[in-house]
JSON list of C-alpha atoms in Angstrom, two decimals:
[
{"chain": "A", "resi": 7, "resn": "MET", "atom": "CA", "xyz": [103.77, 100.35, 109.16]},
{"chain": "A", "resi": 8, "resn": "SER", "atom": "CA", "xyz": [102.94, 96.66, 109.08]},
{"chain": "A", "resi": 9, "resn": "ASP", "atom": "CA", "xyz": [103.24, 96.46, 112.89]},
{"chain": "A", "resi": 10, "resn": "PHE", "atom": "CA", "xyz": [100.70, 99.09, 113.54]},
{"chain": "A", "resi": 11, "resn": "ASP", "atom": "CA", "xyz": [97.66, 97.83, 115.53]},
{"chain": "A", "resi": 12, "resn": "ILE", "atom": "CA", "xyz": [94.61, 100.08, 115.73]},
{"chain": "A", "resi": 13, "resn": "ALA", "atom": "CA", "xyz": [93.72, 98.48, 119.14]},
{"chain": "A", "resi": 14, "resn": "GLN", "atom": "CA", "xyz": [96.78, 100.19, 120.61]},
{"chain": "A", "resi": 15, "resn": "ALA", "atom": "CA", "xyz": [95.56, 103.52, 119.68]},
{"chain": "A", "resi": 16, "resn": "LEU", "atom": "CA", "xyz": [92.20, 103.21, 121.55]},
{"chain": "A", "resi": 17, "resn": "HIS", "atom": "CA", "xyz": [91.38, 103.49, 125.28]},
{"chain": "A", "resi": 18, "resn": "CYS", "atom": "CA", "xyz": [88.76, 100.77, 124.84]},
{"chain": "A", "resi": 19, "resn": "SER", "atom": "CA", "xyz": [89.69, 97.13, 125.06]},
{"chain": "A", "resi": 20, "resn": "ALA", "atom": "CA", "xyz": [90.31, 94.95, 122.07]},
{"chain": "A", "resi": 21, "resn": "GLU", "atom": "CA", "xyz": [87.05, 93.15, 122.70]},
{"chain": "A", "resi": 22, "resn": "TYR", "atom": "CA", "xyz": [85.10, 96.37, 122.28]},
{"chain": "A", "resi": 23, "resn": "THR", "atom": "CA", "xyz": [82.51, 96.31, 119.37]},
{"chain": "A", "resi": 24, "resn": "PHE", "atom": "CA", "xyz": [81.57, 99.53, 117.66]},
{"chain": "A", "resi": 25, "resn": "PRO", "atom": "CA", "xyz": [77.78, 99.97, 117.77]},
{"chain": "A", "resi": 26, "resn": "PHE", "atom": "CA", "xyz": [77.64, 100.92, 114.09]},
{"chain": "A", "resi": 27, "resn": "SER", "atom": "CA", "xyz": [78.64, 97.32, 113.16]},
{"chain": "A", "resi": 28, "resn": "ASP", "atom": "CA", "xyz": [75.10, 96.09, 113.35]},
{"chain": "A", "resi": 29, "resn": "LEU", "atom": "CA", "xyz": [74.05, 94.19, 110.28]},
{"chain": "A", "resi": 30, "resn": "GLU", "atom": "CA", "xyz": [71.12, 96.42, 109.69]},
{"chain": "A", "resi": 31, "resn": "ASP", "atom": "CA", "xyz": [73.56, 99.25, 109.00]},
{"chain": "A", "resi": 32, "resn": "VAL", "atom": "CA", "xyz": [75.72, 97.30, 106.65]},
{"chain": "A", "resi": 33, "resn": "ARG", "atom": "CA", "xyz": [75.55, 98.03, 102.92]},
{"chain": "A", "resi": 34, "resn": "THR", "atom": "CA", "xyz": [76.99, 96.08, 100.03]},
{"chain": "A", "resi": 35, "resn": "GLU", "atom": "CA", "xyz": [77.80, 97.18, 96.44]},
{"chain": "A", "resi": 36, "resn": "ILE", "atom": "CA", "xyz": [78.87, 94.90, 93.64]},
{"chain": "A", "resi": 37, "resn": "PHE", "atom": "CA", "xyz": [80.84, 96.13, 90.62]},
{"chain": "A", "resi": 38, "resn": "GLU", "atom": "CA", "xyz": [81.35, 93.90, 87.69]},
{"chain": "A", "resi": 39, "resn": "LEU", "atom": "CA", "xyz": [84.99, 93.99, 86.65]},
{"chain": "A", "resi": 40, "resn": "SER", "atom": "CA", "xyz": [84.71, 91.29, 84.00]},
{"chain": "A", "resi": 41, "resn": "SER", "atom": "CA", "xyz": [82.50, 88.45, 82.95]},
{"chain": "A", "resi": 42, "resn": "ASP", "atom": "CA", "xyz": [83.63, 86.21, 85.76]},
{"chain": "A", "resi": 43, "resn": "LEU", "atom": "CA", "xyz": [84.99, 88.56, 88.43]},
{"chain": "A", "resi": 44, "resn": "ASP", "atom": "CA", "xyz": [83.06, 91.03, 90.69]},
{"chain": "A", "resi": 45, "resn": "LEU", "atom": "CA", "xyz": [84.30, 93.61, 93.11]},
{"chain": "A", "resi": 46, "resn": "ARG", "atom": "CA", "xyz": [82.13, 93.43, 96.29]},
{"chain": "A", "resi": 47, "resn": "VAL", "atom": "CA", "xyz": [82.31, 96.51, 98.55]},
{"chain": "A", "resi": 48, "resn": "THR", "atom": "CA", "xyz": [80.68, 96.24, 102.02]},
{"chain": "A", "resi": 49, "resn": "HIS", "atom": "CA", "xyz": [80.53, 99.38, 104.31]},
{"chain": "A", "resi": 50, "resn": "ASN", "atom": "CA", "xyz": [78.33, 100.91, 106.84]},
{"chain": "A", "resi": 51, "resn": "ARG", "atom": "CA", "xyz": [75.66, 103.24, 105.98]},
{"chain": "A", "resi": 52, "resn": "LYS", "atom": "CA", "xyz": [76.42, 106.89, 106.49]},
{"chain": "A", "resi": 53, "resn": "THR", "atom": "CA", "xyz": [74.56, 107.97, 109.59]},
{"chain": "A", "resi": 54, "resn": "MET", "atom": "CA", "xyz": [75.20, 110.54, 112.30]},
{"chain": "A", "resi": 55, "resn": "LYS", "atom": "CA", "xyz": [75.84, 107.69, 114.75]},
{"chain": "A", "resi": 56, "resn": "SER", "atom": "CA", "xyz": [78.65, 106.31, 112.60]},
{"chain": "A", "resi": 57, "resn": "VAL", "atom": "CA", "xyz": [80.21, 109.87, 112.26]},
{"chain": "A", "resi": 58, "resn": "ALA", "atom": "CA", "xyz": [80.02, 110.33, 116.08]},
{"chain": "A", "resi": 59, "resn": "ASN", "atom": "CA", "xyz": [81.73, 106.90, 116.65]},
{"chain": "A", "resi": 60, "resn": "LEU", "atom": "CA", "xyz": [84.34, 107.87, 114.06]},
{"chain": "A", "resi": 61, "resn": "VAL", "atom": "CA", "xyz": [85.15, 111.19, 115.87]},
{"chain": "A", "resi": 62, "resn": "LEU", "atom": "CA", "xyz": [85.24, 109.37, 119.13]},
{"chain": "A", "resi": 63, "resn": "ALA", "atom": "CA", "xyz": [87.74, 106.78, 117.87]},
{"chain": "A", "resi": 64, "resn": "ALA", "atom": "CA", "xyz": [89.96, 109.53, 116.49]},
{"chain": "A", "resi": 65, "resn": "ASN", "atom": "CA", "xyz": [89.85, 111.40, 119.84]},
{"chain": "A", "resi": 66, "resn": "ARG", "atom": "CA", "xyz": [91.11, 108.32, 121.56]},
{"chain": "A", "resi": 67, "resn": "LEU", "atom": "CA", "xyz": [94.23, 107.98, 119.62]},
{"chain": "A", "resi": 68, "resn": "LYS", "atom": "CA", "xyz": [97.09, 107.80, 122.04]},
{"chain": "A", "resi": 69, "resn": "LYS", "atom": "CA", "xyz": [100.17, 107.58, 119.86]},
{"chain": "A", "resi": 70, "resn": "SER", "atom": "CA", "xyz": [101.63, 110.72, 118.30]},
{"chain": "A", "resi": 71, "resn": "LEU", "atom": "CA", "xyz": [102.17, 111.21, 114.52]},
{"chain": "A", "resi": 72, "resn": "SER", "atom": "CA", "xyz": [105.90, 110.87, 115.17]},
{"chain": "A", "resi": 73, "resn": "GLN", "atom": "CA", "xyz": [106.13, 107.21, 114.00]},
{"chain": "A", "resi": 74, "resn": "PHE", "atom": "CA", "xyz": [104.62, 108.17, 110.71]},
{"chain": "A", "resi": 75, "resn": "ASN", "atom": "CA", "xyz": [106.08, 110.46, 108.00]},
{"chain": "A", "resi": 76, "resn": "SER", "atom": "CA", "xyz": [102.72, 111.92, 107.14]},
{"chain": "A", "resi": 77, "resn": "ASP", "atom": "CA", "xyz": [99.12, 111.94, 107.77]},
{"chain": "A", "resi": 78, "resn": "TYR", "atom": "CA", "xyz": [98.74, 109.84, 104.71]},
{"chain": "A", "resi": 79, "resn": "GLU", "atom": "CA", "xyz": [100.78, 106.99, 106.25]},
{"chain": "A", "resi": 80, "resn": "LEU", "atom": "CA", "xyz": [98.78, 107.19, 109.43]},
{"chain": "A", "resi": 81, "resn": "CYS", "atom": "CA", "xyz": [95.51, 106.91, 107.34]},
{"chain": "A", "resi": 82, "resn": "SER", "atom": "CA", "xyz": [96.90, 103.96, 105.30]},
{"chain": "A", "resi": 83, "resn": "ALA", "atom": "CA", "xyz": [97.88, 102.19, 108.60]},
{"chain": "A", "resi": 84, "resn": "ILE", "atom": "CA", "xyz": [94.52, 102.56, 109.92]},
{"chain": "A", "resi": 85, "resn": "MET", "atom": "CA", "xyz": [92.78, 101.51, 106.68]},
{"chain": "A", "resi": 86, "resn": "ASP", "atom": "CA", "xyz": [95.01, 98.40, 106.52]},
{"chain": "A", "resi": 87, "resn": "CYS", "atom": "CA", "xyz": [93.63, 97.38, 109.87]},
{"chain": "A", "resi": 88, "resn": "VAL", "atom": "CA", "xyz": [89.89, 97.95, 109.22]},
{"chain": "A", "resi": 89, "resn": "VAL", "atom": "CA", "xyz": [89.47, 97.20, 105.53]},
{"chain": "A", "resi": 90, "resn": "GLU", "atom": "CA", "xyz": [89.32, 93.48, 104.64]},
{"chain": "A", "resi": 91, "resn": "GLU", "atom": "CA", "xyz": [89.86, 92.60, 100.96]},
{"chain": "A", "resi": 92, "resn": "THR", "atom": "CA", "xyz": [88.14, 89.42, 99.68]},
{"chain": "A", "resi": 93, "resn": "VAL", "atom": "CA", "xyz": [88.25, 88.32, 96.02]},
{"chain": "A", "resi": 94, "resn": "PHE", "atom": "CA", "xyz": [85.19, 86.32, 94.72]},
{"chain": "A", "resi": 95, "resn": "HIS", "atom": "CA", "xyz": [85.19, 84.33, 91.47]},
{"chain": "A", "resi": 96, "resn": "LYS", "atom": "CA", "xyz": [81.98, 83.42, 89.80]},
{"chain": "A", "resi": 97, "resn": "CYS", "atom": "CA", "xyz": [81.66, 79.61, 89.24]},
{"chain": "A", "resi": 98, "resn": "TRP", "atom": "CA", "xyz": [79.53, 78.86, 86.20]},
{"chain": "A", "resi": 99, "resn": "ASN", "atom": "CA", "xyz": [77.92, 75.51, 86.14]},
{"chain": "A", "resi": 100, "resn": "SER", "atom": "CA", "xyz": [75.82, 75.85, 83.11]},
{"chain": "A", "resi": 101, "resn": "PHE", "atom": "CA", "xyz": [75.30, 77.71, 79.81]},
{"chain": "A", "resi": 102, "resn": "GLN", "atom": "CA", "xyz": [72.19, 79.75, 79.56]},
{"chain": "A", "resi": 103, "resn": "ARG", "atom": "CA", "xyz": [70.50, 80.74, 76.33]},
{"chain": "A", "resi": 104, "resn": "PHE", "atom": "CA", "xyz": [70.26, 84.38, 75.63]},
{"chain": "A", "resi": 105, "resn": "SER", "atom": "CA", "xyz": [67.04, 85.83, 74.13]},
{"chain": "A", "resi": 106, "resn": "CYS", "atom": "CA", "xyz": [68.93, 87.18, 71.10]},
{"chain": "A", "resi": 107, "resn": "TRP", "atom": "CA", "xyz": [69.46, 85.17, 67.93]},
{"chain": "A", "resi": 108, "resn": "LYS", "atom": "CA", "xyz": [70.07, 86.03, 64.28]},
{"chain": "A", "resi": 109, "resn": "GLN", "atom": "CA", "xyz": [69.76, 84.44, 60.91]},
{"chain": "A", "resi": 110, "resn": "LEU", "atom": "CA", "xyz": [73.03, 83.88, 58.94]},
{"chain": "A", "resi": 111, "resn": "THR", "atom": "CA", "xyz": [74.75, 81.85, 56.18]},
{"chain": "A", "resi": 112, "resn": "LEU", "atom": "CA", "xyz": [78.24, 80.32, 56.18]},
{"chain": "A", "resi": 113, "resn": "CYS", "atom": "CA", "xyz": [80.70, 80.46, 53.31]},
{"chain": "A", "resi": 114, "resn": "ASP", "atom": "CA", "xyz": [84.28, 79.16, 53.19]},
{"chain": "A", "resi": 115, "resn": "LYS", "atom": "CA", "xyz": [87.19, 80.83, 51.61]},
{"chain": "A", "resi": 116, "resn": "ASN", "atom": "CA", "xyz": [86.62, 78.73, 48.47]},
{"chain": "A", "resi": 117, "resn": "GLN", "atom": "CA", "xyz": [83.19, 80.35, 48.09]},
{"chain": "A", "resi": 118, "resn": "LYS", "atom": "CA", "xyz": [81.50, 77.09, 49.17]},
{"chain": "A", "resi": 119, "resn": "ASP", "atom": "CA", "xyz": [78.01, 77.55, 50.72]},
{"chain": "A", "resi": 120, "resn": "PHE", "atom": "CA", "xyz": [76.22, 75.23, 53.09]},
{"chain": "A", "resi": 121, "resn": "ILE", "atom": "CA", "xyz": [73.32, 73.35, 51.68]},
{"chain": "A", "resi": 122, "resn": "LEU", "atom": "CA", "xyz": [71.17, 70.58, 53.12]},
{"chain": "A", "resi": 123, "resn": "ASN", "atom": "CA", "xyz": [70.84, 67.09, 51.55]},
{"chain": "A", "resi": 124, "resn": "LEU", "atom": "CA", "xyz": [67.51, 66.11, 52.81]},
{"chain": "A", "resi": 125, "resn": "LYS", "atom": "CA", "xyz": [67.88, 62.42, 51.71]},
{"chain": "A", "resi": 126, "resn": "ARG", "atom": "CA", "xyz": [70.92, 61.95, 53.73]},
{"chain": "A", "resi": 127, "resn": "SER", "atom": "CA", "xyz": [69.97, 64.56, 56.50]},
{"chain": "A", "resi": 128, "resn": "LYS", "atom": "CA", "xyz": [73.52, 65.93, 55.98]},
{"chain": "A", "resi": 129, "resn": "LEU", "atom": "CA", "xyz": [75.02, 69.32, 55.39]},
{"chain": "A", "resi": 130, "resn": "GLN", "atom": "CA", "xyz": [77.10, 69.68, 52.30]},
{"chain": "A", "resi": 131, "resn": "ALA", "atom": "CA", "xyz": [79.36, 72.47, 50.97]},
{"chain": "A", "resi": 132, "resn": "VAL", "atom": "CA", "xyz": [79.09, 73.45, 47.31]},
{"chain": "A", "resi": 133, "resn": "ILE", "atom": "CA", "xyz": [79.85, 76.31, 44.94]},
{"chain": "A", "resi": 134, "resn": "LEU", "atom": "CA", "xyz": [76.46, 77.68, 44.03]},
{"chain": "A", "resi": 135, "resn": "LYS", "atom": "CA", "xyz": [76.15, 79.16, 40.62]},
{"chain": "A", "resi": 136, "resn": "GLY", "atom": "CA", "xyz": [73.87, 82.11, 39.77]},
{"chain": "A", "resi": 137, "resn": "GLY", "atom": "CA", "xyz": [70.18, 81.49, 40.40]},
{"chain": "A", "resi": 138, "resn": "TYR", "atom": "CA", "xyz": [70.65, 78.95, 43.03]},
{"chain": "A", "resi": 139, "resn": "GLY", "atom": "CA", "xyz": [71.35, 81.21, 46.08]},
{"chain": "A", "resi": 140, "resn": "ASP", "atom": "CA", "xyz": [68.08, 80.17, 47.62]},
{"chain": "A", "resi": 141, "resn": "CYS", "atom": "CA", "xyz": [69.58, 76.71, 48.19]},
{"chain": "A", "resi": 142, "resn": "LYS", "atom": "CA", "xyz": [71.86, 78.01, 50.96]},
{"chain": "A", "resi": 143, "resn": "VAL", "atom": "CA", "xyz": [71.07, 76.91, 54.50]},
{"chain": "A", "resi": 144, "resn": "SER", "atom": "CA", "xyz": [69.89, 79.87, 56.56]},
{"chain": "A", "resi": 145, "resn": "PHE", "atom": "CA", "xyz": [71.13, 79.16, 60.14]},
{"chain": "A", "resi": 146, "resn": "GLU", "atom": "CA", "xyz": [69.64, 80.41, 63.33]},
{"chain": "A", "resi": 147, "resn": "MET", "atom": "CA", "xyz": [72.51, 81.18, 65.73]},
{"chain": "A", "resi": 148, "resn": "THR", "atom": "CA", "xyz": [71.63, 81.54, 69.35]},
{"chain": "A", "resi": 149, "resn": "SER", "atom": "CA", "xyz": [74.15, 82.76, 71.96]},
{"chain": "A", "resi": 150, "resn": "TYR", "atom": "CA", "xyz": [74.72, 81.26, 75.25]},
{"chain": "A", "resi": 151, "resn": "GLY", "atom": "CA", "xyz": [76.30, 82.63, 78.36]},
{"chain": "A", "resi": 152, "resn": "PRO", "atom": "CA", "xyz": [78.69, 82.90, 80.11]},
{"chain": "A", "resi": 153, "resn": "PRO", "atom": "CA", "xyz": [81.10, 83.67, 77.28]},
{"chain": "A", "resi": 154, "resn": "PRO", "atom": "CA", "xyz": [84.56, 81.97, 77.37]},
{"chain": "A", "resi": 155, "resn": "ASN", "atom": "CA", "xyz": [87.26, 83.93, 79.08]},
{"chain": "A", "resi": 156, "resn": "SER", "atom": "CA", "xyz": [89.81, 83.58, 76.27]},
{"chain": "A", "resi": 157, "resn": "SER", "atom": "CA", "xyz": [88.70, 86.25, 74.04]},
{"chain": "A", "resi": 158, "resn": "ALA", "atom": "CA", "xyz": [86.21, 89.09, 73.75]},
{"chain": "A", "resi": 159, "resn": "ASP", "atom": "CA", "xyz": [85.62, 87.83, 70.12]},
{"chain": "A", "resi": 160, "resn": "CYS", "atom": "CA", "xyz": [84.69, 84.35, 71.31]},
{"chain": "A", "resi": 161, "resn": "MET", "atom": "CA", "xyz": [81.08, 83.25, 72.29]},
{"chain": "A", "resi": 162, "resn": "VAL", "atom": "CA", "xyz": [79.31, 79.98, 72.81]},
{"chain": "A", "resi": 163, "resn": "VAL", "atom": "CA", "xyz": [76.54, 79.36, 70.19]},
{"chain": "A", "resi": 164, "resn": "LEU", "atom": "CA", "xyz": [73.99, 76.92, 69.00]},
{"chain": "A", "resi": 165, "resn": "LEU", "atom": "CA", "xyz": [73.50, 76.49, 65.19]},
{"chain": "A", "resi": 166, "resn": "SER", "atom": "CA", "xyz": [70.07, 75.54, 64.04]},
{"chain": "A", "resi": 167, "resn": "VAL", "atom": "CA", "xyz": [68.88, 74.49, 60.66]},
{"chain": "A", "resi": 168, "resn": "THR", "atom": "CA", "xyz": [65.18, 74.59, 61.67]},
{"chain": "A", "resi": 169, "resn": "LYS", "atom": "CA", "xyz": [63.30, 75.27, 64.94]},
{"chain": "A", "resi": 170, "resn": "ASP", "atom": "CA", "xyz": [64.05, 71.79, 66.30]},
{"chain": "A", "resi": 171, "resn": "LEU", "atom": "CA", "xyz": [67.02, 70.60, 64.13]},
{"chain": "A", "resi": 172, "resn": "HIS", "atom": "CA", "xyz": [70.46, 71.62, 65.23]},
{"chain": "A", "resi": 173, "resn": "MET", "atom": "CA", "xyz": [74.07, 70.90, 64.61]},
{"chain": "A", "resi": 174, "resn": "SER", "atom": "CA", "xyz": [75.60, 68.50, 67.23]},
{"chain": "A", "resi": 175, "resn": "CYS", "atom": "CA", "xyz": [78.73, 66.35, 67.75]},
{"chain": "A", "resi": 176, "resn": "SER", "atom": "CA", "xyz": [79.34, 62.76, 68.69]},
{"chain": "A", "resi": 177, "resn": "LYS", "atom": "CA", "xyz": [82.52, 60.62, 68.90]},
{"chain": "A", "resi": 178, "resn": "THR", "atom": "CA", "xyz": [83.09, 57.19, 67.32]},
{"chain": "A", "resi": 179, "resn": "ASP", "atom": "CA", "xyz": [86.38, 55.75, 68.31]},
{"chain": "A", "resi": 180, "resn": "ASP", "atom": "CA", "xyz": [88.93, 58.55, 67.85]},
{"chain": "A", "resi": 181, "resn": "LYS", "atom": "CA", "xyz": [86.83, 60.50, 65.31]},
{"chain": "A", "resi": 182, "resn": "VAL", "atom": "CA", "xyz": [84.35, 63.37, 66.12]},
{"chain": "A", "resi": 183, "resn": "LEU", "atom": "CA", "xyz": [81.35, 63.45, 63.87]},
{"chain": "A", "resi": 184, "resn": "LEU", "atom": "CA", "xyz": [79.20, 66.26, 62.89]},
{"chain": "A", "resi": 185, "resn": "ASN", "atom": "CA", "xyz": [75.40, 65.48, 63.05]},
{"chain": "A", "resi": 186, "resn": "LEU", "atom": "CA", "xyz": [72.00, 67.14, 62.43]},
{"chain": "A", "resi": 187, "resn": "GLU", "atom": "CA", "xyz": [69.97, 66.19, 65.53]},
{"chain": "A", "resi": 188, "resn": "GLU", "atom": "CA", "xyz": [66.39, 67.04, 66.63]},
{"chain": "A", "resi": 189, "resn": "CYS", "atom": "CA", "xyz": [65.86, 68.56, 70.00]},
{"chain": "A", "resi": 190, "resn": "SER", "atom": "CA", "xyz": [63.12, 70.74, 71.44]},
{"chain": "A", "resi": 191, "resn": "GLU", "atom": "CA", "xyz": [63.81, 74.43, 72.22]},
{"chain": "A", "resi": 192, "resn": "GLU", "atom": "CA", "xyz": [62.72, 73.88, 75.81]},
{"chain": "A", "resi": 193, "resn": "ARG", "atom": "CA", "xyz": [65.53, 71.31, 76.46]},
{"chain": "A", "resi": 194, "resn": "LEU", "atom": "CA", "xyz": [68.07, 73.78, 75.18]},
{"chain": "A", "resi": 195, "resn": "LYS", "atom": "CA", "xyz": [67.19, 76.75, 77.34]},
{"chain": "A", "resi": 196, "resn": "GLU", "atom": "CA", "xyz": [69.87, 75.78, 80.07]},
{"chain": "A", "resi": 197, "resn": "ILE", "atom": "CA", "xyz": [72.68, 73.28, 79.44]},
{"chain": "A", "resi": 198, "resn": "SER", "atom": "CA", "xyz": [74.91, 71.95, 82.31]},
{"chain": "A", "resi": 199, "resn": "LYS", "atom": "CA", "xyz": [78.55, 71.78, 81.55]},
{"chain": "A", "resi": 200, "resn": "GLU", "atom": "CA", "xyz": [78.51, 68.22, 82.94]},
{"chain": "A", "resi": 201, "resn": "GLU", "atom": "CA", "xyz": [75.69, 67.00, 80.73]},
{"chain": "A", "resi": 202, "resn": "ASP", "atom": "CA", "xyz": [76.03, 65.37, 77.33]},
{"chain": "A", "resi": 203, "resn": "MET", "atom": "CA", "xyz": [73.83, 68.22, 75.91]},
{"chain": "A", "resi": 204, "resn": "VAL", "atom": "CA", "xyz": [76.84, 70.30, 75.53]},
{"chain": "A", "resi": 205, "resn": "ARG", "atom": "CA", "xyz": [77.19, 68.35, 72.23]},
{"chain": "A", "resi": 206, "resn": "PHE", "atom": "CA", "xyz": [74.96, 71.04, 70.69]},
{"chain": "A", "resi": 207, "resn": "LEU", "atom": "CA", "xyz": [77.27, 73.85, 71.59]},
{"chain": "A", "resi": 208, "resn": "PHE", "atom": "CA", "xyz": [80.20, 75.41, 69.70]},
{"chain": "A", "resi": 209, "resn": "ASN", "atom": "CA", "xyz": [82.76, 78.03, 70.55]},
{"chain": "A", "resi": 210, "resn": "LYS", "atom": "CA", "xyz": [82.50, 80.76, 67.71]},
{"chain": "A", "resi": 211, "resn": "SER", "atom": "CA", "xyz": [85.82, 82.69, 67.59]},
{"chain": "A", "resi": 212, "resn": "GLY", "atom": "CA", "xyz": [87.70, 84.88, 65.03]},
{"chain": "A", "resi": 213, "resn": "MET", "atom": "CA", "xyz": [88.48, 88.29, 63.89]},
{"chain": "A", "resi": 214, "resn": "VAL", "atom": "CA", "xyz": [86.99, 90.70, 61.34]},
{"chain": "A", "resi": 215, "resn": "SER", "atom": "CA", "xyz": [85.11, 88.51, 58.81]},
{"chain": "A", "resi": 216, "resn": "LEU", "atom": "CA", "xyz": [86.52, 84.78, 59.40]},
{"chain": "A", "resi": 217, "resn": "TYR", "atom": "CA", "xyz": [85.36, 82.55, 62.18]},
{"chain": "A", "resi": 218, "resn": "THR", "atom": "CA", "xyz": [85.86, 79.07, 63.50]},
{"chain": "A", "resi": 219, "resn": "PHE", "atom": "CA", "xyz": [83.35, 76.87, 65.30]},
{"chain": "A", "resi": 220, "resn": "GLU", "atom": "CA", "xyz": [84.93, 74.52, 67.85]},
{"chain": "A", "resi": 221, "resn": "SER", "atom": "CA", "xyz": [82.88, 71.91, 69.60]},
{"chain": "A", "resi": 222, "resn": "VAL", "atom": "CA", "xyz": [82.44, 72.59, 73.32]},
{"chain": "A", "resi": 223, "resn": "LYS", "atom": "CA", "xyz": [82.12, 69.01, 74.15]},
{"chain": "A", "resi": 224, "resn": "TYR", "atom": "CA", "xyz": [85.26, 67.94, 72.18]},
{"chain": "A", "resi": 225, "resn": "PRO", "atom": "CA", "xyz": [87.77, 70.74, 72.37]},
{"chain": "A", "resi": 226, "resn": "GLY", "atom": "CA", "xyz": [90.19, 70.93, 69.43]},
{"chain": "A", "resi": 227, "resn": "TRP", "atom": "CA", "xyz": [87.60, 69.69, 66.86]},
{"chain": "A", "resi": 228, "resn": "PHE", "atom": "CA", "xyz": [86.17, 72.23, 64.37]},
{"chain": "A", "resi": 229, "resn": "ILE", "atom": "CA", "xyz": [83.42, 72.37, 61.72]},
{"chain": "A", "resi": 230, "resn": "SER", "atom": "CA", "xyz": [85.24, 72.16, 58.42]},
{"chain": "A", "resi": 231, "resn": "THR", "atom": "CA", "xyz": [84.82, 71.90, 54.68]},
{"chain": "A", "resi": 232, "resn": "SER", "atom": "CA", "xyz": [87.19, 70.42, 52.08]},
{"chain": "A", "resi": 233, "resn": "SER", "atom": "CA", "xyz": [89.55, 72.61, 50.02]},
{"chain": "A", "resi": 234, "resn": "GLU", "atom": "CA", "xyz": [88.92, 70.43, 47.07]},
{"chain": "A", "resi": 235, "resn": "ASP", "atom": "CA", "xyz": [85.98, 71.49, 44.75]},
{"chain": "A", "resi": 236, "resn": "SER", "atom": "CA", "xyz": [84.82, 67.78, 44.22]},
{"chain": "A", "resi": 237, "resn": "ASP", "atom": "CA", "xyz": [84.60, 67.10, 47.92]},
{"chain": "A", "resi": 238, "resn": "GLN", "atom": "CA", "xyz": [81.33, 68.39, 49.36]},
{"chain": "A", "resi": 239, "resn": "SER", "atom": "CA", "xyz": [81.62, 67.01, 52.83]},
{"chain": "A", "resi": 240, "resn": "VAL", "atom": "CA", "xyz": [81.05, 69.10, 55.98]},
{"chain": "A", "resi": 241, "resn": "GLU", "atom": "CA", "xyz": [82.81, 67.31, 58.84]},
{"chain": "A", "resi": 242, "resn": "MET", "atom": "CA", "xyz": [84.51, 67.81, 62.06]},
{"chain": "A", "resi": 243, "resn": "CYS", "atom": "CA", "xyz": [88.38, 67.95, 62.01]},
{"chain": "A", "resi": 244, "resn": "GLN", "atom": "CA", "xyz": [91.30, 69.06, 64.07]},
{"chain": "A", "resi": 245, "resn": "ILE", "atom": "CA", "xyz": [92.78, 72.47, 63.30]},
{"chain": "A", "resi": 246, "resn": "ASP", "atom": "CA", "xyz": [95.90, 71.15, 61.50]},
{"chain": "A", "resi": 247, "resn": "ALA", "atom": "CA", "xyz": [94.08, 68.59, 59.34]},
{"chain": "A", "resi": 248, "resn": "ALA", "atom": "CA", "xyz": [95.30, 68.58, 55.68]},
{"chain": "A", "resi": 249, "resn": "SER", "atom": "CA", "xyz": [92.99, 69.71, 52.96]},
{"chain": "A", "resi": 250, "resn": "ARG", "atom": "CA", "xyz": [90.28, 70.96, 55.37]},
{"chain": "A", "resi": 251, "resn": "VAL", "atom": "CA", "xyz": [89.05, 74.50, 55.76]},
{"chain": "A", "resi": 252, "resn": "THR", "atom": "CA", "xyz": [88.02, 75.62, 59.28]},
{"chain": "A", "resi": 253, "resn": "SER", "atom": "CA", "xyz": [87.46, 79.37, 58.78]},
{"chain": "A", "resi": 254, "resn": "PHE", "atom": "CA", "xyz": [84.18, 80.77, 57.57]},
{"chain": "A", "resi": 255, "resn": "LYS", "atom": "CA", "xyz": [82.58, 83.93, 56.54]},
{"chain": "A", "resi": 256, "resn": "VAL", "atom": "CA", "xyz": [79.44, 84.78, 58.58]},
{"chain": "A", "resi": 257, "resn": "LEU", "atom": "CA", "xyz": [76.95, 86.48, 56.32]},
{"chain": "A", "resi": 258, "resn": "THR", "atom": "CA", "xyz": [73.82, 88.00, 57.91]}
]
């Protein structure tokens, strides 16, 4: 069947162009298969002219069905000749902010909550006793698209303490630092993958009730707290760092 040439089945020359191939009759439909892959189907509009041309083409078939075992094989051979399959991949060059956002608090497995040290402009993780629940930092988490391809439970997010104060990452020597940095909402609407502004973004991933927050700019570095009660630091660390906790409950 691979040697079948539809031109051999027609009286017309190979240079003949069907009249229904005019661009004005072409229609394209796009079906989204996943976040980064679409199925694009291009076909001619259904008109009486196209039906008539199809009937004429069928009547011009010279070869008998003897070389095919069934009508299905003949149809498949014809379709192999006239249907062209092309795969398109979306190329994302930037992260765009979604309109949705939500308020949340973070708590590690040792029941440490995040608080803000105003004097040092740093986040700290402490075990809050009764009556001090209002000291927790209420983060505003904003989602960005497109989401990563690795998992349906993973998304790119911005974590904000106030309207213009956000978590960000920087690097000194071989160590990634967690900062609180001021930046206007307008500048964070769209962030190019190639810009330094990706320092504000984190990959939020996890299952059920525990999530990790990995730096987009510095892959392999995660927001973490200490497993020791006396250590109140909130820092970036690598996933296998000793005495650091990288999984958090997200409470809304």
